Coordinates of N, CA, C and O and ligand atoms in Angstrom, one line a residue:
M693 N 189.8 95.0 105.3 CA 189.5 95.8 106.5 C 188.0 95.9 106.6 O 187.4 96.4 105.6
N694 N 187.4 95.6 107.7 CA 186.0 95.7 107.8 C 185.7 96.7 109.0 O 185.2 96.3 110.0
E695 N 185.9 97.9 108.7 CA 185.7 99.0 109.7 C 184.2 99.3 109.8 O 183.5 99.4 108.8
I696 N 183.8 99.5 111.0 CA 182.4 99.9 111.3 C 182.4 101.4 111.6 O 183.1 101.8 112.5
L697 N 181.7 102.1 110.8 CA 181.6 103.6 111.0 C 180.3 103.9 111.6 O 179.3 103.4 111.2
K698 N 180.3 104.8 112.6 CA 179.0 105.2 113.2 C 178.9 106.7 113.1 O 179.9 107.4 113.2
C699 N 177.6 107.1 113.1 CA 177.3 108.5 113.1 C 177.6 109.0 114.6 O 177.1 108.4 115.5
N700 N 178.4 110.1 114.7 CA 178.7 110.6 116.0 C 177.5 111.3 116.7 O 177.5 111.4 117.9
G701 N 176.5 111.6 115.9 CA 175.3 112.3 116.4 C 174.4 111.4 117.1 O 174.0 111.5 118.2
C702 N 174.0 110.3 116.4 CA 172.9 109.4 116.9 C 173.5 108.0 117.2 O 172.8 107.2 117.8
G703 N 174.8 107.8 116.9 CA 175.4 106.5 117.2 C 175.0 105.4 116.2 O 175.4 104.2 116.4
R704 N 174.2 105.7 115.2 CA 173.7 104.7 114.3 C 174.9 104.2 113.4 O 175.7 105.0 113.0
E705 N 174.9 102.9 113.2 CA 175.9 102.3 112.3 C 175.6 102.7 110.9 O 174.5 102.6 110.4
L706 N 176.6 103.2 110.2 CA 176.4 103.7 108.8 C 176.5 102.5 107.9 O 177.2 101.5 108.1
R707 N 175.7 102.6 106.8 CA 175.6 101.5 105.8 C 176.9 101.4 105.0 O 177.3 102.3 104.3
M708 N 177.5 100.2 105.2 CA 178.8 99.9 104.5 C 178.6 98.6 103.7 O 177.9 97.7 104.2
E709 N 179.1 98.6 102.5 CA 179.2 97.3 101.7 C 180.6 97.2 101.2 O 181.0 98.0 100.5
N710 N 181.2 96.0 101.5 CA 182.6 95.8 101.1 C 183.5 96.9 101.3 O 184.3 97.3 100.5
G711 N 183.4 97.5 102.5 CA 184.3 98.6 102.9 C 184.0 99.9 102.3 O 184.7 100.9 102.4
I712 N 182.8 100.0 101.5 CA 182.5 101.3 100.9 C 181.2 101.8 101.6 O 180.2 101.1 101.8
L713 N 181.3 103.1 102.0 CA 180.2 103.7 102.6 C 179.0 103.9 101.6 O 179.2 104.5 100.6
K714 N 177.9 103.4 102.0 CA 176.7 103.4 101.0 C 175.7 104.5 101.4 O 174.6 104.5 100.9
E715 N 176.1 105.4 102.2 CA 175.3 106.6 102.4 C 176.2 107.8 102.5 O 177.4 107.6 102.9
D716 N 175.7 108.9 102.2 CA 176.6 110.1 102.2 C 176.5 110.7 103.6 O 175.4 110.8 104.2
V717 N 177.6 111.1 104.2 CA 177.7 111.6 105.5 C 178.5 112.9 105.5 O 179.3 113.2 104.6
F718 N 178.3 113.7 106.6 CA 179.1 114.9 106.8 C 180.3 114.5 107.5 O 180.2 113.8 108.6
E719 N 181.5 115.0 107.0 CA 182.7 114.7 107.7 C 183.3 116.0 108.2 O 183.6 116.8 107.4
G720 N 183.4 116.0 109.5 CA 184.0 117.2 110.1 C 185.4 116.9 110.6 O 185.6 115.9 111.2
K721 N 186.3 117.8 110.3 CA 187.7 117.6 110.7 C 188.4 118.9 111.0 O 188.2 119.9 110.2
K722 N 189.0 119.0 112.1 CA 189.6 120.3 112.5 C 190.9 120.1 113.2 O 190.9 119.3 114.2
Q723 N 192.0 120.7 112.8 CA 193.2 120.7 113.5 C 193.3 122.0 114.3 O 193.4 123.1 113.6
W724 N 193.2 121.9 115.6 CA 193.2 123.2 116.4 C 194.6 123.7 116.5 O 195.6 123.0 116.6
G725 N 194.7 125.0 116.5 CA 196.0 125.7 116.5 C 196.2 126.5 117.7 O 195.5 126.4 118.8
Y726 N 197.2 127.3 117.6 CA 197.8 128.0 118.8 C 196.8 128.9 119.5 O 196.9 129.0 120.7
F727 N 195.9 129.5 118.8 CA 195.0 130.4 119.5 C 193.8 129.8 120.0 O 192.8 130.4 120.4
S728 N 193.8 128.5 120.2 CA 192.7 127.7 120.8 C 193.3 127.1 122.1 O 194.5 127.1 122.4
K729 N 192.3 126.5 122.8 CA 192.7 125.7 124.0 C 193.1 124.3 123.7 O 193.4 123.5 124.6
K730 N 193.0 123.9 122.4 CA 193.2 122.5 122.0 C 194.4 122.5 121.0 O 194.4 121.6 120.1
D731 N 195.4 123.3 121.2 CA 196.5 123.4 120.3 C 197.1 122.1 120.0 O 197.5 121.3 120.9
G732 N 197.2 121.7 118.7 CA 197.8 120.5 118.3 C 196.8 119.3 118.2 O 197.2 118.2 117.8
E733 N 195.6 119.5 118.7 CA 194.6 118.3 118.6 C 193.9 118.4 117.3 O 193.5 119.4 116.8
I734 N 193.7 117.2 116.8 CA 192.8 117.0 115.6 C 191.5 116.4 116.0 O 191.5 115.3 116.6
H735 N 190.4 117.1 115.8 CA 189.1 116.5 116.1 C 188.4 116.2 114.8 O 188.4 116.9 113.8
S736 N 187.8 115.0 114.8 CA 187.1 114.6 113.6 C 185.8 113.8 114.0 O 185.8 113.1 115.0
F737 N 184.8 113.9 113.2 CA 183.5 113.2 113.5 C 182.7 113.1 112.2 O 182.9 113.8 111.2
L738 N 181.8 112.1 112.2 CA 180.9 111.9 111.1 C 179.5 112.2 111.6 O 179.1 111.8 112.7
L739 N 178.7 112.7 110.7 CA 177.2 112.9 111.0 C 176.4 112.4 109.8 O 176.7 112.7 108.6
C740 N 175.4 111.6 110.1 CA 174.5 111.1 109.0 C 173.7 112.3 108.6 O 173.7 113.4 109.2
E741 N 173.0 112.2 107.5 CA 172.4 113.3 106.9 C 171.3 113.9 107.8 O 171.2 115.1 107.9
D742 N 170.6 113.0 108.6 CA 169.6 113.5 109.5 C 170.2 114.4 110.6 O 169.7 115.4 111.0
C743 N 171.4 113.9 111.2 CA 172.0 114.6 112.2 C 172.7 115.9 111.7 O 172.7 116.9 112.4
Y744 N 173.1 115.9 110.4 CA 173.6 117.1 109.8 C 172.5 118.1 109.7 O 172.7 119.3 110.1
E745 N 171.3 117.7 109.3 CA 170.2 118.6 109.2 C 169.9 119.2 110.6 O 169.6 120.4 110.7
D746 N 170.0 118.4 111.6 CA 169.7 118.8 113.0 C 170.7 119.8 113.4 O 170.4 120.8 114.0
M747 N 172.0 119.6 113.1 CA 173.1 120.5 113.5 C 172.9 121.8 112.8 O 173.0 122.9 113.4
I748 N 172.6 121.8 111.5 CA 172.6 123.1 110.8 C 171.3 123.9 111.2 O 171.3 125.1 111.0
S749 N 170.3 123.2 111.7 CA 169.1 123.9 112.1 C 169.4 124.7 113.3 O 168.6 125.6 113.7
K750 N 170.5 124.4 114.0 CA 170.8 125.2 115.2 C 171.7 126.4 114.9 O 172.0 127.2 115.8
L751 N 172.2 126.5 113.7 CA 173.0 127.6 113.3 C 172.2 128.9 113.1 O 171.1 128.8 112.5
M752 N 172.7 130.0 113.5 CA 172.1 131.3 113.4 C 172.0 131.6 111.9 O 171.1 132.2 111.4
I753 N 173.1 131.4 111.2 CA 173.2 131.6 109.8 C 173.5 130.3 109.1 O 174.4 129.6 109.5
P754 N 172.7 130.0 108.1 CA 172.8 128.6 107.5 C 174.1 128.5 106.7 O 174.7 129.5 106.4
P755 N 174.5 127.3 106.4 CA 175.8 127.1 105.7 C 175.7 127.7 104.3 O 174.6 127.9 103.7
V756 N 176.8 128.1 103.7 CA 176.9 128.5 102.4 C 176.7 127.3 101.5 O 177.4 126.3 101.6
V757 N 175.8 127.4 100.5 CA 175.5 126.3 99.6 C 175.8 126.7 98.2 O 175.3 127.7 97.7
T758 N 176.7 126.0 97.6 CA 177.0 126.2 96.2 C 176.9 124.9 95.4 O 177.0 123.8 96.0
E759 N 176.7 125.0 94.1 CA 176.6 123.8 93.3 C 177.9 123.3 92.9 O 178.8 124.1 92.5
A760 N 178.1 122.0 93.1 CA 179.4 121.4 92.6 C 179.4 121.4 91.1 O 178.4 121.0 90.5
T761 N 180.5 121.8 90.6 CA 180.6 121.8 89.1 C 181.0 120.5 88.5 O 180.7 120.1 87.4
E762 N 181.7 119.7 89.3 CA 182.1 118.3 88.9 C 181.5 117.3 89.9 O 181.6 117.5 91.1
L763 N 180.9 116.2 89.4 CA 180.4 115.2 90.3 C 181.1 113.9 89.9 O 181.5 113.7 88.8
Ligands
ZN2193 ZN1 173.1 110.4 112.9

């Protein structure tokens, strides 16, 4: 399978080699529920690191950052 993945923010093709993503991206996924207007819809998107930085710069309160204990 030679899937082409693109950043949803800037549309840039993400670096893939042999089907493996060669850059780290933000993966957003949400299944909307009953108390939303999108009940039953699953929304997902990818953001490259630059677009992720851009997105979090618009947040009033920055994301919670913790250190991963296992890598
Ligand atoms: Zn991007």
